[in-house]
Every structure is written in C-alpha cells, then in structure tokens.
Short mmCIF file of C-alpha atoms and ligand atoms in Angstrom, two decimals:
data_model
loop_
_atom_site.label_atom_id
_atom_site.label_comp_id
_atom_site.label_asym_id
_atom_site.label_seq_id
_atom_site.Cartn_x
_atom_site.Cartn_y
_atom_site.Cartn_z
CA MET A 759 13.85 -6.86 -9.06
CA ARG A 760 12.44 -5.71 -12.34
CA GLU A 761 9.88 -3.23 -10.94
CA LEU A 762 10.15 -0.73 -8.11
CA SER A 763 6.66 -1.75 -7.06
CA LEU A 764 8.06 -5.20 -6.19
CA HIS A 765 10.59 -3.58 -3.84
CA ILE A 766 7.73 -1.54 -2.40
CA LEU A 767 5.72 -4.71 -1.76
CA ASP A 768 8.71 -6.19 0.03
CA VAL A 769 9.07 -3.10 2.26
CA LEU A 770 5.31 -3.14 2.98
CA GLN A 771 5.67 -6.79 3.93
CA ASN A 772 8.37 -5.83 6.47
CA SER A 773 5.92 -3.38 8.04
CA LEU A 774 3.32 -6.13 8.27
CA GLU A 775 5.82 -8.48 9.87
CA ALA A 776 6.75 -5.71 12.32
CA GLY A 777 3.15 -5.73 13.54
CA ALA A 778 2.16 -2.35 12.12
CA SER A 779 -1.53 -1.41 12.14
CA LYS A 780 -1.07 1.68 10.00
CA VAL A 781 1.23 2.13 7.02
CA THR A 782 1.70 5.16 4.80
CA LEU A 783 3.11 4.78 1.30
CA THR A 784 4.04 7.94 -0.56
CA ILE A 785 5.35 7.98 -4.11
CA GLU A 786 6.47 11.39 -5.34
CA GLU A 787 7.47 11.93 -8.92
CA ASP A 788 8.92 15.36 -9.49
CA LEU A 789 9.94 15.59 -13.11
CA MET A 790 11.27 19.14 -12.85
CA ALA A 791 13.70 18.12 -10.12
CA ASP A 792 14.17 14.75 -11.86
CA ARG A 793 13.49 12.92 -8.59
CA LEU A 794 11.46 9.91 -7.63
CA THR A 795 10.96 9.43 -3.91
CA ILE A 796 9.32 6.41 -2.31
CA THR A 797 8.53 6.56 1.41
CA VAL A 798 7.02 3.87 3.61
CA THR A 799 6.21 4.77 7.20
CA ASP A 800 4.77 2.34 9.71
CA ASN A 801 3.81 2.23 13.37
CA GLY A 802 5.24 -1.24 13.89
CA ARG A 803 7.64 -2.39 16.58
CA GLY A 804 10.58 -0.43 15.19
CA MET A 805 14.27 -1.19 15.58
CA ASP A 806 16.95 -0.10 18.03
CA ALA A 807 19.84 2.07 16.83
CA ASP A 808 22.16 -0.91 16.49
CA THR A 809 19.73 -2.85 14.29
CA VAL A 810 19.09 0.15 12.05
CA THR A 811 22.81 0.40 11.25
CA LYS A 812 22.89 -3.26 10.27
CA VAL A 813 19.69 -3.37 8.29
CA LEU A 814 21.34 -2.51 4.97
CA ASP A 815 23.87 -5.30 5.35
CA PRO A 816 22.78 -8.15 3.05
CA PHE A 817 23.77 -10.77 5.60
CA PHE A 818 21.61 -9.34 8.33
CA THR A 819 18.17 -10.67 9.12
CA THR A 820 16.31 -11.32 12.35
CA ARG A 821 14.33 -14.11 10.76
CA THR A 822 15.25 -17.67 11.62
CA THR A 823 13.90 -19.41 8.53
CA ARG A 824 16.72 -18.36 6.21
CA HIS A 825 20.08 -16.85 6.71
CA VAL A 826 20.25 -13.66 4.75
CA GLY A 827 17.97 -10.67 4.64
CA LEU A 828 17.55 -9.56 1.06
CA GLY A 829 14.86 -6.97 0.91
CA LEU A 830 16.34 -3.66 2.07
CA PRO A 831 19.94 -4.09 0.78
CA LEU A 832 18.57 -4.95 -2.64
CA PHE A 833 16.32 -1.88 -2.69
CA ALA A 834 19.21 0.30 -1.47
CA ALA A 835 21.47 -0.99 -4.24
CA ALA A 836 18.80 -0.18 -6.82
CA ALA A 837 18.53 3.40 -5.50
CA ARG A 838 22.30 3.95 -5.39
CA ARG A 839 22.67 2.77 -8.96
CA CYS A 840 20.38 5.65 -9.95
CA ASN A 841 22.09 8.57 -8.18
CA GLY A 842 19.83 8.02 -5.22
CA ASP A 843 19.94 6.48 -1.80
CA LEU A 844 17.93 4.57 0.76
CA VAL A 845 17.57 5.79 4.32
CA VAL A 846 16.03 3.93 7.26
CA GLU A 847 14.89 5.76 10.36
CA SER A 848 13.42 3.81 13.21
CA GLU A 849 12.55 4.05 16.85
CA LEU A 850 11.91 1.04 19.02
CA GLY A 851 8.25 0.81 19.93
CA LYS A 852 7.31 3.72 17.66
CA GLY A 853 7.81 2.67 14.08
CA THR A 854 9.97 2.85 11.01
CA THR A 855 10.41 5.00 7.93
CA VAL A 856 12.13 3.74 4.81
CA ARG A 857 12.82 6.32 2.12
CA ALA A 858 14.33 5.55 -1.26
CA THR A 859 15.26 8.21 -3.80
CA PHE A 860 16.10 7.84 -7.47
CA GLN A 861 17.06 10.06 -10.34
CA HIS A 862 13.77 9.83 -12.21
CA SER A 863 15.28 9.76 -15.69
CA HIS A 864 18.20 7.46 -14.84
CA ILE A 865 18.73 4.81 -17.50
CA ASP A 866 19.04 2.05 -14.89
CA ARG A 867 15.92 3.01 -12.98
CA ALA A 868 13.40 0.19 -13.05
CA PRO A 869 9.84 1.25 -13.87
CA LEU A 870 7.40 1.65 -11.03
CA GLY A 871 5.45 -1.19 -12.60
CA ASP A 872 2.24 -2.72 -11.35
CA ILE A 873 1.58 -0.61 -8.27
CA ARG A 874 -2.10 -1.66 -8.25
CA ASN A 875 -1.29 -5.31 -7.61
CA THR A 876 1.38 -4.37 -5.07
CA ILE A 877 -1.27 -2.51 -3.09
CA LEU A 878 -3.82 -5.30 -3.55
CA SER A 879 -1.34 -7.95 -2.34
CA PHE A 880 -0.76 -5.88 0.76
CA LEU A 881 -4.45 -5.21 1.40
CA LEU A 882 -5.27 -8.91 1.07
CA ALA A 883 -2.89 -9.78 3.91
CA ALA A 884 -4.36 -12.20 6.41
CA ARG A 885 -3.97 -9.58 9.13
CA PRO A 886 -5.70 -6.39 8.01
CA VAL A 887 -3.61 -3.21 8.15
CA ASP A 888 -4.68 0.27 7.16
CA LEU A 889 -2.88 1.88 4.27
CA HIS A 890 -2.68 5.56 3.51
CA TYR A 891 -1.55 5.86 -0.07
CA VAL A 892 -0.37 9.02 -1.81
CA HIS A 893 0.97 9.08 -5.35
CA ARG A 894 1.99 12.47 -6.67
CA VAL A 895 3.14 13.13 -10.22
CA ASN A 896 4.19 16.78 -10.46
CA ASP A 897 1.02 18.62 -9.39
CA ARG A 898 -1.42 15.76 -9.83
CA GLN A 899 -2.22 13.44 -6.98
CA PHE A 900 -4.06 10.19 -6.24
CA GLU A 901 -4.67 9.53 -2.57
CA PHE A 902 -6.78 7.27 -0.42
CA ASP A 903 -6.87 5.83 3.06
CA THR A 904 -8.31 2.38 3.64
CA ALA A 905 -9.61 3.63 6.99
CA ASP A 906 -12.18 5.69 5.02
CA ILE A 907 -13.02 2.69 2.84
CA ARG A 908 -13.44 0.42 5.85
CA ALA A 909 -15.73 2.98 7.45
CA GLU A 910 -18.07 2.65 4.45
CA LEU A 911 -17.87 -1.14 4.53
CA GLY A 912 -18.71 -1.83 8.16
CA ASN A 913 -18.11 -5.52 8.86
CA VAL A 914 -17.49 -6.43 5.21
CA PRO A 915 -13.74 -7.10 4.86
CA LEU A 916 -11.52 -5.55 2.17
CA SER A 917 -10.84 -9.10 1.00
CA HIS A 918 -14.50 -9.71 0.10
CA PRO A 919 -14.56 -10.60 -3.63
CA ALA A 920 -16.84 -7.69 -4.54
CA VAL A 921 -14.73 -5.27 -2.51
CA ARG A 922 -11.43 -6.47 -3.88
CA ASP A 923 -12.73 -6.10 -7.44
CA TRP A 924 -13.87 -2.60 -6.54
CA LEU A 925 -10.46 -1.78 -5.02
CA SER A 926 -8.68 -3.06 -8.09
CA GLU A 927 -10.71 -0.78 -10.38
CA PHE A 928 -10.54 2.13 -7.97
CA ILE A 929 -6.73 2.00 -7.88
CA ALA A 930 -6.44 1.48 -11.65
CA GLU A 931 -8.64 4.55 -12.26
CA GLY A 932 -6.76 6.64 -9.73
CA GLU A 933 -3.39 5.76 -11.23
CA GLN A 934 -4.67 6.40 -14.73
CA GLY A 935 -5.87 9.83 -13.63
CA ILE A 936 -2.39 11.07 -12.72
CA LYS A 937 -0.54 9.65 -15.72
CA MET B 1027 -14.67 13.52 -9.16
CA PRO B 1028 -14.76 9.72 -9.49
CA LYS B 1029 -13.93 9.08 -5.84
CA LEU B 1030 -17.35 10.21 -4.59
CA LYS B 1031 -19.16 8.00 -7.04
CA SER B 1032 -16.93 5.11 -5.99
CA LEU B 1033 -17.81 5.50 -2.33
CA GLU B 1034 -21.47 5.29 -3.36
CA ASP B 1035 -20.65 1.94 -4.96
CA LEU B 1036 -19.21 0.77 -1.66
CA LYS B 1037 -22.52 1.29 0.12
CA ARG B 1038 -24.22 -0.92 -2.43
CA ILE B 1039 -21.49 -3.55 -2.16
CA ARG B 1040 -21.83 -3.47 1.61
CA GLU B 1041 -25.58 -4.07 1.51
CA GLU B 1042 -25.22 -6.90 -1.00
CA ALA B 1043 -22.32 -8.50 0.86
CA GLN B 1044 -23.92 -8.43 4.26
CA LYS B 1045 -26.73 -10.71 3.06
CA ASP B 1046 -24.44 -13.71 2.76
CA LEU B 1047 -21.38 -12.64 4.73
CA LYS B 1048 -21.60 -15.32 7.36
CA VAL B 1049 -22.15 -18.15 4.91
CA ARG B 1050 -19.22 -17.01 2.81
CA LEU B 1051 -16.79 -16.63 5.67
CA ASP B 1052 -17.74 -19.98 7.19
CA THR B 1053 -17.91 -22.33 4.24
CA GLY B 1054 -16.09 -20.68 1.38
CA THR B 1055 -12.82 -21.44 -0.30
CA THR B 1056 -9.68 -19.63 0.80
CA ILE B 1057 -6.66 -19.30 -1.48
CA THR B 1058 -3.47 -18.14 0.21
CA VAL B 1059 -0.43 -16.82 -1.69
CA GLY B 1060 3.01 -16.57 -0.03
CA MET B 1061 4.30 -13.00 -0.28
CA GLY B 1062 7.72 -13.02 1.45
CA THR B 1063 10.81 -11.63 -0.31
CA CYS B 1064 11.45 -14.92 -2.12
CA GLY B 1065 7.82 -15.19 -3.13
CA ILE B 1066 7.83 -11.65 -4.48
CA ALA B 1067 11.10 -12.22 -6.32
CA ALA B 1068 9.74 -15.45 -7.79
CA GLY B 1069 6.63 -13.73 -9.14
CA ALA B 1070 4.04 -14.28 -6.39
CA ARG B 1071 2.37 -10.94 -7.01
CA ASP B 1072 1.70 -11.80 -10.64
CA THR B 1073 0.46 -15.23 -9.59
CA MET B 1074 -1.95 -13.56 -7.18
CA HIS B 1075 -3.10 -11.26 -9.96
CA ALA B 1076 -3.68 -14.24 -12.27
CA ILE B 1077 -5.75 -15.89 -9.53
CA LEU B 1078 -7.88 -12.76 -9.03
CA GLU B 1079 -8.42 -12.44 -12.79
CA GLU B 1080 -9.38 -16.08 -13.21
CA LEU B 1081 -11.80 -15.99 -10.27
CA HIS B 1082 -13.35 -12.80 -11.64
CA LYS B 1083 -13.68 -14.21 -15.14
CA ARG B 1084 -15.34 -17.39 -13.94
CA GLU B 1085 -17.39 -15.62 -11.28
CA ILE B 1086 -16.03 -17.75 -8.44
CA ASP B 1087 -16.39 -16.16 -5.01
CA ALA B 1088 -13.27 -17.55 -3.33
CA HIS B 1089 -11.41 -15.65 -0.62
CA VAL B 1090 -7.84 -14.69 -1.54
CA THR B 1091 -5.29 -13.78 1.08
CA THR B 1092 -1.53 -13.21 1.26
CA VAL B 1093 0.99 -14.23 3.92
CA GLY B 1094 4.62 -13.28 4.55
CA CYS B 1095 7.67 -15.51 4.60
CA ILE B 1096 6.97 -19.14 5.38
CA GLY B 1097 10.56 -20.27 5.02
CA MET B 1098 10.48 -22.20 1.77
CA CYS B 1099 12.27 -20.00 -0.74
CA SER B 1100 12.80 -22.57 -3.44
CA LYS B 1101 9.12 -23.54 -3.56
CA GLU B 1102 7.86 -20.02 -4.16
CA PRO B 1103 5.43 -18.90 -5.39
CA LEU B 1104 3.39 -21.05 -3.03
CA VAL B 1105 -0.38 -21.20 -3.31
CA ASP B 1106 -2.52 -22.88 -0.73
CA ILE B 1107 -6.16 -23.85 -1.24
CA GLU B 1108 -8.42 -24.50 1.69
CA GLN B 1109 -12.01 -25.70 1.25
CA ALA B 1110 -14.41 -26.74 3.96
CA GLY B 1111 -14.46 -30.54 4.23
CA HIS B 1112 -11.37 -31.07 2.06
CA PRO B 1113 -7.68 -31.47 2.89
CA ARG B 1114 -5.72 -28.25 2.56
CA ILE B 1115 -3.60 -28.42 -0.58
CA THR B 1116 -0.39 -26.49 -1.19
CA TYR B 1117 0.92 -26.02 -4.73
CA ALA B 1118 4.58 -25.10 -5.27
CA ASN B 1119 6.25 -22.90 -7.90
CA VAL B 1120 2.93 -21.65 -9.18
CA HIS B 1121 3.41 -19.31 -12.13
CA PRO B 1122 0.59 -17.28 -13.67
CA ASP B 1123 0.19 -19.65 -16.62
CA MET B 1124 -0.56 -22.53 -14.22
CA VAL B 1125 -3.42 -20.71 -12.56
CA PRO B 1126 -6.25 -21.39 -15.05
CA ARG B 1127 -5.68 -25.16 -14.79
CA ILE B 1128 -5.63 -25.09 -10.98
CA ILE B 1129 -8.85 -23.07 -10.88
CA GLU B 1130 -10.50 -25.28 -13.50
CA GLU B 1131 -9.57 -28.65 -12.04
CA HIS B 1132 -9.34 -27.96 -8.32
CA LEU B 1133 -12.06 -25.36 -7.76
CA ILE B 1134 -14.54 -26.20 -10.50
CA LYS B 1135 -14.15 -29.98 -10.97
CA GLY B 1136 -12.96 -30.72 -7.45
CA GLN B 1137 -9.89 -32.62 -8.70
CA VAL B 1138 -6.54 -31.82 -7.14
CA VAL B 1139 -3.79 -31.20 -9.71
CA GLU B 1140 -1.58 -33.91 -8.22
CA GLU B 1141 1.56 -33.25 -10.25
CA TRP B 1142 1.89 -29.72 -8.82
CA VAL B 1143 1.05 -30.55 -5.22
CA PHE B 1144 3.75 -29.84 -2.69
CA GLY B 1145 1.89 -30.75 0.45
CA ARG B 1146 -1.47 -31.45 1.96
CA VAL B 1147 -2.90 -31.11 5.43
CA THR B 1148 -5.95 -33.05 6.50
CA ARG B 1149 -7.98 -31.52 9.26
CA ASP B 1150 -10.22 -33.48 11.55
N1 ADP C 257 9.51 -1.87 9.03
C1 ADP C 257 10.29 -2.57 9.87
N2 ADP C 257 10.02 -2.57 11.20
C2 ADP C 257 10.81 -3.26 12.07
N3 ADP C 257 11.88 -4.01 11.70
C3 ADP C 257 12.19 -4.05 10.37
C4 ADP C 257 11.42 -3.33 9.40
N4 ADP C 257 11.98 -3.55 8.19
C5 ADP C 257 13.02 -4.37 8.40
N5 ADP C 257 13.14 -4.68 9.71
C6 ADP C 257 14.19 -5.53 10.31
O1 ADP C 257 15.26 -5.63 9.40
C7 ADP C 257 15.52 -6.99 9.05
C8 ADP C 257 15.96 -7.06 7.61
O2 ADP C 257 14.90 -6.72 6.71
P1 ADP C 257 14.94 -7.18 5.21
O3 ADP C 257 16.13 -6.59 4.56
O4 ADP C 257 13.64 -6.89 4.58
O5 ADP C 257 15.17 -8.74 5.28
P2 ADP C 257 14.20 -9.83 5.89
O6 ADP C 257 12.82 -9.23 5.99
O7 ADP C 257 14.24 -10.90 4.89
O8 ADP C 257 14.76 -10.22 7.21
C9 ADP C 257 14.20 -7.71 9.36
O9 ADP C 257 14.44 -9.05 9.65
C10 ADP C 257 13.68 -6.94 10.55
O10 ADP C 257 14.26 -7.40 11.75
S1 FES C 258 11.16 -15.15 1.85
FE1 FES C 258 12.36 -16.81 1.26
S2 FES C 258 12.04 -18.26 2.72
FE2 FES C 258 10.91 -16.58 3.35
MG1 MG C 259 11.87 -8.25 4.41
#
C-alpha cells in the first residue's frame, strides 16, 4: 500500500474484528537512531501460539469470506524491505501486539501519509472502541485517549457530525504541532 | 496548550448536540463505508474522507460509519446509504470523485444514482 497509515488502518481493523474494546497505537519516529516504530496493542480475543506462527503467511486467514489473509504479510513485507521487521505477540483471551519497525530514511519506506483519516475511519466504526494514540517525533509528542474525550461528551457519540469535525481538526492540529 | 481549549469546545458541542440527539439518531441518514483490507487497498479511506468533506461543505448532518470486511472485494470501496422510509442503497466502487454527485443527487435531491447502484434492501 502506498502509505503506512493504510497498513495501520488495516491492523486497527483486525483489532476491531478481534472484539477489542481498547486499542493503543504508538508511532515513534527517532531520527537520531533512524528508526520508525509502529505498535498496535489491543485487548481483543488474541491468538493461540499456533495461529501466531501462521499469521504472517499470506495464505492464512480465519475469515470465511475470502481465501487469503493479506493484511499482516503485506505490512511485514513492507517493513522487511526497509531494514525492519514485523513482530506479532499474542495471548489467547488477553490480546495482541503488532509491532513494525522501519529504517526511517530508507528509500523504499512509504510515507506515513494521512494518519488523521486513518484514525477517523477507525473511530467511526459501528462498534465504538477506545483508542489511545501516541505519536512521538524525536522529543515532541502528540497524545490523546478517546476515553477522555468520551468523558467530556457524555451520551453524544464520537460519530456525531459536530464531534467528528472537531476530532478531525483536533488530530490535524496535533499532528501539525509535532512536525 | 491547544488541548485544553479543545476540551472546552467539547462541552459546548455536547450541550448543542444533546438538544436534538434523539431526533438525529432516530430519523437521520446513515452512510456506511466498507473498511476491510480490500476496501482500504481500493481507497475506501479516501472515499470516506471525501464524504466527510462534502457533508461538511454542504452542512448536511448525516451519520457516517465504517464496517470491516463484508466479503465483496471486487466491489470495494462500498458505500451504503440508509435513510428512514427509503430502501437502503449500496453503491459499488465508489471513488472520491464520485462522492459529490452521490451527495448531490441522493441526499439533496432524493434521486438514487441508478448507474452506480450495486444493491438495494427494502425494509418493511
Ligand atoms: N489483533 C488480532 N487479534 C486476534 N486475531 C488477529 C489479530 N490480527 C490478526 N488476527 C488473526 O490473523 C488472521 C490474519 O490477519 P490478516 O493478515 O489481517 O488477514 P485477514 O484479516 O484478512 O484475515 C485473522 O484472520 C485473524 O484470525
Ligand atoms: S476485505 Fe476483501 S472481501 Fe473482505
Ligand atoms: Mg485483516
């Protein structure tokens, strides 16, 4: 995919499908170490040890609607092309962590891209899930937790038009601030 | 620190929104965008963004929501429009440049864009 944020959306979507109620997305850009690290942690249903070993195989999927899983193997290939790797840790009934690393300056590394709309797509999911988001660029950081935002909103959903416009601006400003 | 000011905004949004929350949730329009791997790869996120922009520009208060894989790779991006009292319409292969016409004809004029329809469900 042409943006890392599209891979991120795909991984977030896995967490949703795994029934997670809380997901943490951390993006760390360390220019000194020339590393980009993307971590998604969820409290979804998790996978057993056998499944975890198969999850990077492009022909493995537990879904019945199509025959190949694409998401994780594709993301892993992107990381490996850039002197990085993708690691999946999971425990049945506890949750899953997916961590992808890249050489930040690698010529083949896709840009992070439109992270704002990746987050919005996830937050507009029919089943609401809380997201803790952390984006660090060297020593600057943008962070929020939708649990705090929900607390302010009471019974008004994140998908309310006025709220989603607010979220869109809030994320755009936050990302701008760490550029 | 902009974050504090932003949380202030949320309180105002909450008060405004609560006035008509029930009406909106009961009788509004819901637009659903498929966001499985195939959808994402086919550009569904940008289609969703185009929908949000168009709704914002035209000040239309429709609900927008995303769903995971629905098993129809080749039809992605899929966009589904549900309005109280109307059949549910699903549009296939919706790219961002198709969004203004769908919003204009379907949401504003109430005319389904037949040539892009993939399916419809009538509820009783
Ligand atoms: N966060 C997760 N929690 C639990 N299971 C997961 C998670 N991510 C992936 N899986 C499992 O790994 C399989 C492969 O994932 P993926 O490569 O994204 O392909 P797909 O989602 O299309 O099946 C999924 O079908 C699911 O069973
Ligand atoms: S993601 Fe392709 S059919 Fe579901
Ligand atoms: Mg997947």
